[in-house]
Amino acid sequence: MAALWRRSQIIRSSVELLSRINPALRKTHRWTRVVYPGVAAVAVGGGLCAVPFKQVENLSHDSLVRRAASLVTDSSSTFLSQVTLALIDSLTEYSKAVHTLIALQRQYLASLGKLSPAEEDAIWQVIIRQRAEVAYRQEEMKRFELTWVSSVRLCETAAEAAYISGAENPCVTIRTNIQLSQSQVEEAQKLSLDAEKKLAETKVMEVERMTQYATTLESSNDEEEMPEAYLRED
């Protein structure tokens, strides 16, 4: 408020100075009356210059409210668009990370029993790092998802406010943007859910394969110990 008051005083001083320099400018008193109400409107509106100063005197409160509602829907749509892009990117990166982890785990299972201890340890280090990457991408995805839900609610509130104020076109536009955002996010979420499903299947496969491999090792050990048992019986 203090900054706006100082701004109005600067404008007033500038106008008075110009009037003294050029007396013809004294006839532009109408312009000064337009500026000062405009500044007052900015102060009351919290800094939003929604209406050009030159049109203030010709607009009703209903018109000003509709224009303000239009600004709200525009800014809300911009926020929704940016968050939607961030969420879709995070879902895509999460899906890629999960598929990479699936490929590594399946490669390890296919090579089970054929690797040296050093090779097996190296593969496990890569798998552990990839699991950390998946966890990071998942946390990022959930964070953007929460922000996206909030942005949708914000746009719905802005659409309702625009409709009540009589700004029908901005209301229709922002509702269309909400539907478009929801459809795009839904498609990206399907990809991530499919990746999670395949990861769960791979984990089941891993348990079965490891159990089978452990059973095979036990059988091999029993076969190697059998001749010694026979020798002791003899």
PDB file of C-alpha atoms in Angstrom:
ATOM      1  CA  MET A   1       0.000   0.000   0.000  1.00  0.00           C
ATOM      2  CA  ALA A   2       2.832   2.402   0.872  1.00  0.00           C
ATOM      3  CA  ALA A   3       4.551   1.673  -2.436  1.00  0.00           C
ATOM      4  CA  LEU A   4       1.350   2.333  -4.357  1.00  0.00           C
ATOM      5  CA  TRP A   5       0.800   5.603  -2.472  1.00  0.00           C
ATOM      6  CA  ARG A   6       4.334   6.702  -3.334  1.00  0.00           C
ATOM      7  CA  ARG A   7       3.712   5.761  -6.970  1.00  0.00           C
ATOM      8  CA  SER A   8       0.556   7.896  -7.064  1.00  0.00           C
ATOM      9  CA  GLN A   9       2.470  10.825  -5.540  1.00  0.00           C
ATOM     10  CA  ILE A  10       5.193  10.465  -8.178  1.00  0.00           C
ATOM     11  CA  ILE A  11       2.569  10.470 -10.945  1.00  0.00           C
ATOM     12  CA  ARG A  12       0.870  13.539  -9.430  1.00  0.00           C
ATOM     13  CA  SER A  13       4.196  15.388  -9.166  1.00  0.00           C
ATOM     14  CA  SER A  14       5.107  14.472 -12.745  1.00  0.00           C
ATOM     15  CA  VAL A  15       1.795  15.755 -14.070  1.00  0.00           C
ATOM     16  CA  GLU A  16       2.102  19.022 -12.111  1.00  0.00           C
ATOM     17  CA  LEU A  17       5.661  19.510 -13.393  1.00  0.00           C
ATOM     18  CA  LEU A  18       4.622  18.912 -16.997  1.00  0.00           C
ATOM     19  CA  SER A  19       1.722  21.314 -16.550  1.00  0.00           C
ATOM     20  CA  ARG A  20       4.071  24.071 -15.421  1.00  0.00           C
ATOM     21  CA  ILE A  21       6.403  23.433 -18.350  1.00  0.00           C
ATOM     22  CA  ASN A  22       3.624  23.234 -20.928  1.00  0.00           C
ATOM     23  CA  PRO A  23       0.399  25.041 -19.967  1.00  0.00           C
ATOM     24  CA  ALA A  24      -1.427  23.191 -22.745  1.00  0.00           C
ATOM     25  CA  LEU A  25      -1.207  20.061 -20.637  1.00  0.00           C
ATOM     26  CA  ARG A  26      -3.485  21.629 -18.040  1.00  0.00           C
ATOM     27  CA  LYS A  27      -6.335  20.740 -20.327  1.00  0.00           C
ATOM     28  CA  THR A  28      -5.539  17.076 -19.809  1.00  0.00           C
ATOM     29  CA  HIS A  29      -7.020  17.100 -16.323  1.00  0.00           C
ATOM     30  CA  ARG A  30      -9.346  14.329 -17.436  1.00  0.00           C
ATOM     31  CA  TRP A  31      -6.343  12.068 -17.927  1.00  0.00           C
ATOM     32  CA  THR A  32      -5.202  12.666 -14.360  1.00  0.00           C
ATOM     33  CA  ARG A  33      -8.651  11.733 -13.072  1.00  0.00           C
ATOM     34  CA  VAL A  34      -8.398   8.456 -14.963  1.00  0.00           C
ATOM     35  CA  VAL A  35      -4.939   7.673 -13.580  1.00  0.00           C
ATOM     36  CA  TYR A  36      -5.737   8.231  -9.941  1.00  0.00           C
ATOM     37  CA  PRO A  37      -8.854   6.014  -9.867  1.00  0.00           C
ATOM     38  CA  GLY A  38      -6.792   3.409 -11.683  1.00  0.00           C
ATOM     39  CA  VAL A  39      -4.118   3.534  -8.995  1.00  0.00           C
ATOM     40  CA  ALA A  40      -6.762   3.230  -6.321  1.00  0.00           C
ATOM     41  CA  ALA A  41      -8.169   0.197  -8.050  1.00  0.00           C
ATOM     42  CA  VAL A  42      -4.732  -1.360  -8.101  1.00  0.00           C
ATOM     43  CA  ALA A  43      -4.382  -0.785  -4.361  1.00  0.00           C
ATOM     44  CA  VAL A  44      -7.733  -2.355  -3.593  1.00  0.00           C
ATOM     45  CA  GLY A  45      -7.163  -5.189  -6.029  1.00  0.00           C
ATOM     46  CA  GLY A  46      -3.847  -6.142  -4.469  1.00  0.00           C
ATOM     47  CA  GLY A  47      -1.706  -5.167  -7.456  1.00  0.00           C
ATOM     48  CA  LEU A  48      -3.733  -6.711 -10.304  1.00  0.00           C
ATOM     49  CA  CYS A  49      -3.900  -4.374 -13.312  1.00  0.00           C
ATOM     50  CA  ALA A  50      -6.814  -6.220 -14.871  1.00  0.00           C
ATOM     51  CA  VAL A  51      -8.327  -3.197 -16.656  1.00  0.00           C
ATOM     52  CA  PRO A  52      -6.576  -0.586 -18.826  1.00  0.00           C
ATOM     53  CA  PHE A  53      -6.601   2.773 -17.031  1.00  0.00           C
ATOM     54  CA  LYS A  54      -8.160   4.618 -19.955  1.00  0.00           C
ATOM     55  CA  GLN A  55     -11.302   2.488 -19.757  1.00  0.00           C
ATOM     56  CA  VAL A  56     -11.947   2.659 -16.038  1.00  0.00           C
ATOM     57  CA  GLU A  57     -14.607   5.357 -16.273  1.00  0.00           C
ATOM     58  CA  ASN A  58     -16.549   3.446 -18.940  1.00  0.00           C
ATOM     59  CA  LEU A  59     -16.760   0.091 -17.176  1.00  0.00           C
ATOM     60  CA  SER A  60     -19.270  -1.124 -14.636  1.00  0.00           C
ATOM     61  CA  HIS A  61     -18.484  -3.268 -11.644  1.00  0.00           C
ATOM     62  CA  ASP A  62     -19.917  -6.286 -13.448  1.00  0.00           C
ATOM     63  CA  SER A  63     -17.529  -5.730 -16.350  1.00  0.00           C
ATOM     64  CA  LEU A  64     -14.574  -5.354 -14.021  1.00  0.00           C
ATOM     65  CA  VAL A  65     -15.507  -8.523 -12.150  1.00  0.00           C
ATOM     66  CA  ARG A  66     -15.830 -10.472 -15.409  1.00  0.00           C
ATOM     67  CA  ARG A  67     -12.433  -9.249 -16.542  1.00  0.00           C
ATOM     68  CA  ALA A  68     -10.910 -10.196 -13.207  1.00  0.00           C
ATOM     69  CA  ALA A  69     -12.526 -13.636 -13.486  1.00  0.00           C
ATOM     70  CA  SER A  70     -11.027 -13.987 -16.952  1.00  0.00           C
ATOM     71  CA  LEU A  71      -7.585 -13.207 -15.536  1.00  0.00           C
ATOM     72  CA  VAL A  72      -8.069 -15.796 -12.811  1.00  0.00           C
ATOM     73  CA  THR A  73      -9.046 -18.492 -15.303  1.00  0.00           C
ATOM     74  CA  ASP A  74      -6.077 -17.615 -17.531  1.00  0.00           C
ATOM     75  CA  SER A  75      -3.568 -17.815 -14.702  1.00  0.00           C
ATOM     76  CA  SER A  76      -5.145 -20.995 -13.326  1.00  0.00           C
ATOM     77  CA  SER A  77      -5.004 -22.597 -16.776  1.00  0.00           C
ATOM     78  CA  THR A  78      -1.335 -21.656 -17.083  1.00  0.00           C
ATOM     79  CA  PHE A  79      -0.612 -23.247 -13.711  1.00  0.00           C
ATOM     80  CA  LEU A  80      -2.545 -26.386 -14.671  1.00  0.00           C
ATOM     81  CA  SER A  81      -0.734 -26.638 -17.997  1.00  0.00           C
ATOM     82  CA  GLN A  82       2.695 -26.367 -16.403  1.00  0.00           C
ATOM     83  CA  VAL A  83       1.924 -28.882 -13.661  1.00  0.00           C
ATOM     84  CA  THR A  84       0.378 -31.288 -16.184  1.00  0.00           C
ATOM     85  CA  LEU A  85       3.554 -31.197 -18.264  1.00  0.00           C
ATOM     86  CA  ALA A  86       5.690 -31.821 -15.165  1.00  0.00           C
ATOM     87  CA  LEU A  87       3.500 -34.717 -14.043  1.00  0.00           C
ATOM     88  CA  ILE A  88       3.460 -36.384 -17.469  1.00  0.00           C
ATOM     89  CA  ASP A  89       7.251 -36.083 -17.712  1.00  0.00           C
ATOM     90  CA  SER A  90       7.690 -37.539 -14.234  1.00  0.00           C
ATOM     91  CA  LEU A  91       5.325 -40.425 -15.046  1.00  0.00           C
ATOM     92  CA  THR A  92       7.264 -41.113 -18.240  1.00  0.00           C
ATOM     93  CA  GLU A  93      10.630 -41.077 -16.470  1.00  0.00           C
ATOM     94  CA  TYR A  94       9.257 -43.319 -13.729  1.00  0.00           C
ATOM     95  CA  SER A  95       7.977 -45.815 -16.299  1.00  0.00           C
ATOM     96  CA  LYS A  96      11.357 -45.824 -18.057  1.00  0.00           C
ATOM     97  CA  ALA A  97      13.168 -46.426 -14.770  1.00  0.00           C
ATOM     98  CA  VAL A  98      10.855 -49.327 -13.899  1.00  0.00           C
ATOM     99  CA  HIS A  99      11.287 -50.960 -17.315  1.00  0.00           C
ATOM    100  CA  THR A 100      15.059 -50.629 -17.001  1.00  0.00           C
ATOM    101  CA  LEU A 101      14.926 -52.338 -13.602  1.00  0.00           C
ATOM    102  CA  ILE A 102      12.769 -55.121 -15.053  1.00  0.00           C
ATOM    103  CA  ALA A 103      15.286 -55.696 -17.851  1.00  0.00           C
ATOM    104  CA  LEU A 104      18.185 -55.851 -15.384  1.00  0.00           C
ATOM    105  CA  GLN A 105      16.429 -58.291 -13.083  1.00  0.00           C
ATOM    106  CA  ARG A 106      15.417 -60.576 -15.940  1.00  0.00           C
ATOM    107  CA  GLN A 107      18.943 -60.490 -17.310  1.00  0.00           C
ATOM    108  CA  TYR A 108      20.253 -61.500 -13.915  1.00  0.00           C
ATOM    109  CA  LEU A 109      17.744 -64.336 -13.612  1.00  0.00           C
ATOM    110  CA  ALA A 110      18.629 -65.615 -17.076  1.00  0.00           C
ATOM    111  CA  SER A 111      22.322 -65.651 -16.128  1.00  0.00           C
ATOM    112  CA  LEU A 112      21.799 -67.241 -12.721  1.00  0.00           C
ATOM    113  CA  GLY A 113      24.387 -69.951 -12.118  1.00  0.00           C
ATOM    114  CA  LYS A 114      26.478 -68.889 -15.099  1.00  0.00           C
ATOM    115  CA  LEU A 115      28.245 -65.916 -13.537  1.00  0.00           C
ATOM    116  CA  SER A 116      31.359 -65.648 -11.459  1.00  0.00           C
ATOM    117  CA  PRO A 117      31.004 -64.112  -7.981  1.00  0.00           C
ATOM    118  CA  ALA A 118      32.576 -60.874  -9.238  1.00  0.00           C
ATOM    119  CA  GLU A 119      30.193 -60.653 -12.207  1.00  0.00           C
ATOM    120  CA  GLU A 120      27.189 -61.411 -10.023  1.00  0.00           C
ATOM    121  CA  ASP A 121      28.224 -58.739  -7.523  1.00  0.00           C
ATOM    122  CA  ALA A 122      28.663 -56.186 -10.344  1.00  0.00           C
ATOM    123  CA  ILE A 123      25.169 -56.902 -11.691  1.00  0.00           C
ATOM    124  CA  TRP A 124      23.676 -56.590  -8.221  1.00  0.00           C
ATOM    125  CA  GLN A 125      25.318 -53.198  -7.742  1.00  0.00           C
ATOM    126  CA  VAL A 126      23.690 -51.995 -10.971  1.00  0.00           C
ATOM    127  CA  ILE A 127      20.317 -53.383  -9.861  1.00  0.00           C
ATOM    128  CA  ILE A 128      20.595 -51.663  -6.475  1.00  0.00           C
ATOM    129  CA  ARG A 129      21.379 -48.319  -8.119  1.00  0.00           C
ATOM    130  CA  GLN A 130      18.444 -48.760 -10.493  1.00  0.00           C
ATOM    131  CA  ARG A 131      16.121 -49.521  -7.594  1.00  0.00           C
ATOM    132  CA  ALA A 132      17.227 -46.261  -5.996  1.00  0.00           C
ATOM    133  CA  GLU A 133      16.476 -44.473  -9.281  1.00  0.00           C
ATOM    134  CA  VAL A 134      12.993 -46.018  -9.366  1.00  0.00           C
ATOM    135  CA  ALA A 135      12.340 -44.895  -5.779  1.00  0.00           C
ATOM    136  CA  TYR A 136      13.478 -41.349  -6.613  1.00  0.00           C
ATOM    137  CA  ARG A 137      11.308 -41.169  -9.739  1.00  0.00           C
ATOM    138  CA  GLN A 138       8.336 -42.517  -7.841  1.00  0.00           C
ATOM    139  CA  GLU A 139       8.702 -39.895  -5.111  1.00  0.00           C
ATOM    140  CA  GLU A 140       8.975 -37.157  -7.737  1.00  0.00           C
ATOM    141  CA  MET A 141       5.901 -38.492  -9.540  1.00  0.00           C
ATOM    142  CA  LYS A 142       3.819 -38.539  -6.352  1.00  0.00           C
ATOM    143  CA  ARG A 143       4.883 -34.978  -5.517  1.00  0.00           C
ATOM    144  CA  PHE A 144       3.811 -33.656  -8.913  1.00  0.00           C
ATOM    145  CA  GLU A 145       0.654 -35.731  -8.714  1.00  0.00           C
ATOM    146  CA  LEU A 146      -0.406 -33.984  -5.508  1.00  0.00           C
ATOM    147  CA  THR A 147       0.349 -30.595  -7.066  1.00  0.00           C
ATOM    148  CA  TRP A 148      -1.651 -31.565 -10.156  1.00  0.00           C
ATOM    149  CA  VAL A 149      -4.685 -32.522  -8.066  1.00  0.00           C
ATOM    150  CA  SER A 150      -4.490 -29.132  -6.348  1.00  0.00           C
ATOM    151  CA  SER A 151      -4.216 -27.346  -9.706  1.00  0.00           C
ATOM    152  CA  VAL A 152      -7.311 -29.138 -10.990  1.00  0.00           C
ATOM    153  CA  ARG A 153      -9.253 -28.054  -7.902  1.00  0.00           C
ATOM    154  CA  LEU A 154      -8.006 -24.499  -8.367  1.00  0.00           C
ATOM    155  CA  CYS A 155      -9.191 -24.475 -11.976  1.00  0.00           C
ATOM    156  CA  GLU A 156     -12.563 -25.907 -10.999  1.00  0.00           C
ATOM    157  CA  THR A 157     -12.966 -23.123  -8.430  1.00  0.00           C
ATOM    158  CA  ALA A 158     -11.900 -20.517 -11.015  1.00  0.00           C
ATOM    159  CA  ALA A 159     -14.388 -21.958 -13.526  1.00  0.00           C
ATOM    160  CA  GLU A 160     -17.182 -21.749 -10.974  1.00  0.00           C
ATOM    161  CA  ALA A 161     -16.262 -18.155 -10.112  1.00  0.00           C
ATOM    162  CA  ALA A 162     -16.176 -17.223 -13.799  1.00  0.00           C
ATOM    163  CA  TYR A 163     -19.566 -18.802 -14.391  1.00  0.00           C
ATOM    164  CA  ILE A 164     -21.139 -17.014 -11.429  1.00  0.00           C
ATOM    165  CA  SER A 165     -19.683 -13.674 -12.534  1.00  0.00           C
ATOM    166  CA  GLY A 166     -21.084 -14.124 -16.040  1.00  0.00           C
ATOM    167  CA  ALA A 167     -17.760 -14.806 -17.798  1.00  0.00           C
ATOM    168  CA  GLU A 168     -19.071 -17.796 -19.737  1.00  0.00           C
ATOM    169  CA  ASN A 169     -16.319 -18.069 -22.366  1.00  0.00           C
ATOM    170  CA  PRO A 170     -13.456 -18.245 -19.844  1.00  0.00           C
ATOM    171  CA  CYS A 171     -15.501 -20.771 -17.875  1.00  0.00           C
ATOM    172  CA  VAL A 172     -15.944 -23.023 -20.913  1.00  0.00           C
ATOM    173  CA  THR A 173     -12.279 -22.663 -21.863  1.00  0.00           C
ATOM    174  CA  ILE A 174     -10.898 -23.616 -18.474  1.00  0.00           C
ATOM    175  CA  ARG A 175     -13.245 -26.589 -18.159  1.00  0.00           C
ATOM    176  CA  THR A 176     -12.023 -27.792 -21.560  1.00  0.00           C
ATOM    177  CA  ASN A 177      -8.451 -27.413 -20.341  1.00  0.00           C
ATOM    178  CA  ILE A 178      -9.252 -29.454 -17.242  1.00  0.00           C
ATOM    179  CA  GLN A 179     -10.693 -32.294 -19.334  1.00  0.00           C
ATOM    180  CA  LEU A 180      -7.699 -32.249 -21.682  1.00  0.00           C
ATOM    181  CA  SER A 181      -5.279 -32.343 -18.771  1.00  0.00           C
ATOM    182  CA  GLN A 182      -7.117 -35.212 -17.120  1.00  0.00           C
ATOM    183  CA  SER A 183      -7.120 -37.284 -20.321  1.00  0.00           C
ATOM    184  CA  GLN A 184      -3.390 -36.723 -20.897  1.00  0.00           C
ATOM    185  CA  VAL A 185      -2.501 -37.592 -17.310  1.00  0.00           C
ATOM    186  CA  GLU A 186      -4.712 -40.679 -17.452  1.00  0.00           C
ATOM    187  CA  GLU A 187      -2.814 -41.983 -20.492  1.00  0.00           C
ATOM    188  CA  ALA A 188       0.536 -41.430 -18.780  1.00  0.00           C
ATOM    189  CA  GLN A 189      -0.728 -43.104 -15.607  1.00  0.00           C
ATOM    190  CA  LYS A 190      -1.743 -46.184 -17.596  1.00  0.00           C
ATOM    191  CA  LEU A 191       1.838 -46.571 -18.794  1.00  0.00           C
ATOM    192  CA  SER A 192       3.219 -46.305 -15.263  1.00  0.00           C
ATOM    193  CA  LEU A 193       0.646 -48.760 -13.903  1.00  0.00           C
ATOM    194  CA  ASP A 194       1.511 -51.208 -16.671  1.00  0.00           C
ATOM    195  CA  ALA A 195       5.191 -50.891 -15.784  1.00  0.00           C
ATOM    196  CA  GLU A 196       4.433 -51.517 -12.097  1.00  0.00           C
ATOM    197  CA  LYS A 197       2.392 -54.590 -13.032  1.00  0.00           C
ATOM    198  CA  LYS A 198       5.274 -56.020 -15.052  1.00  0.00           C
ATOM    199  CA  LEU A 199       7.675 -55.266 -12.200  1.00  0.00           C
ATOM    200  CA  ALA A 200       5.438 -57.198  -9.795  1.00  0.00           C
ATOM    201  CA  GLU A 201       5.380 -60.129 -12.244  1.00  0.00           C
ATOM    202  CA  THR A 202       9.165 -60.006 -12.450  1.00  0.00           C
ATOM    203  CA  LYS A 203       9.451 -60.120  -8.660  1.00  0.00           C
ATOM    204  CA  VAL A 204       7.270 -63.243  -8.574  1.00  0.00           C
ATOM    205  CA  MET A 205       9.437 -64.746 -11.309  1.00  0.00           C
ATOM    206  CA  GLU A 206      12.524 -63.855  -9.302  1.00  0.00           C
ATOM    207  CA  VAL A 207      11.242 -65.633  -6.195  1.00  0.00           C
ATOM    208  CA  GLU A 208      10.338 -68.748  -8.201  1.00  0.00           C
ATOM    209  CA  ARG A 209      13.651 -68.749 -10.065  1.00  0.00           C
ATOM    210  CA  MET A 210      15.699 -68.243  -6.894  1.00  0.00           C
ATOM    211  CA  THR A 211      13.799 -71.050  -5.143  1.00  0.00           C
ATOM    212  CA  GLN A 212      14.369 -73.347  -8.090  1.00  0.00           C
ATOM    213  CA  TYR A 213      18.049 -72.408  -8.202  1.00  0.00           C
ATOM    214  CA  ALA A 214      18.461 -73.054  -4.463  1.00  0.00           C
ATOM    215  CA  THR A 215      16.773 -76.443  -4.843  1.00  0.00           C
ATOM    216  CA  THR A 216      19.128 -77.303  -7.703  1.00  0.00           C
ATOM    217  CA  LEU A 217      22.152 -76.407  -5.616  1.00  0.00           C
ATOM    218  CA  GLU A 218      20.946 -78.563  -2.730  1.00  0.00           C
ATOM    219  CA  SER A 219      20.392 -81.512  -5.076  1.00  0.00           C
ATOM    220  CA  SER A 220      23.887 -81.086  -6.522  1.00  0.00           C
ATOM    221  CA  ASN A 221      25.397 -81.056  -3.052  1.00  0.00           C
ATOM    222  CA  ASP A 222      23.469 -84.204  -2.083  1.00  0.00           C
ATOM    223  CA  GLU A 223      24.678 -86.017  -5.197  1.00  0.00           C
ATOM    224  CA  GLU A 224      28.271 -85.075  -4.446  1.00  0.00           C
ATOM    225  CA  GLU A 225      28.010 -86.328  -0.861  1.00  0.00           C
ATOM    226  CA  MET A 226      26.323 -89.631  -1.758  1.00  0.00           C
ATOM    227  CA  PRO A 227      29.415 -91.591  -2.822  1.00  0.00           C
ATOM    228  CA  GLU A 228      31.137 -90.755   0.449  1.00  0.00           C
ATOM    229  CA  ALA A 229      28.114 -92.037   2.359  1.00  0.00           C
ATOM    230  CA  TYR A 230      28.196 -95.297   0.430  1.00  0.00           C
ATOM    231  CA  LEU A 231      31.906 -95.620   1.144  1.00  0.00           C
ATOM    232  CA  ARG A 232      31.340 -95.187   4.858  1.00  0.00           C
ATOM    233  CA  GLU A 233      28.625 -97.857   4.794  1.00  0.00           C
ATOM    234  CA  ASP A 234      30.987-100.287   3.049  1.00  0.00           C
TER     235      ASP A 234
END
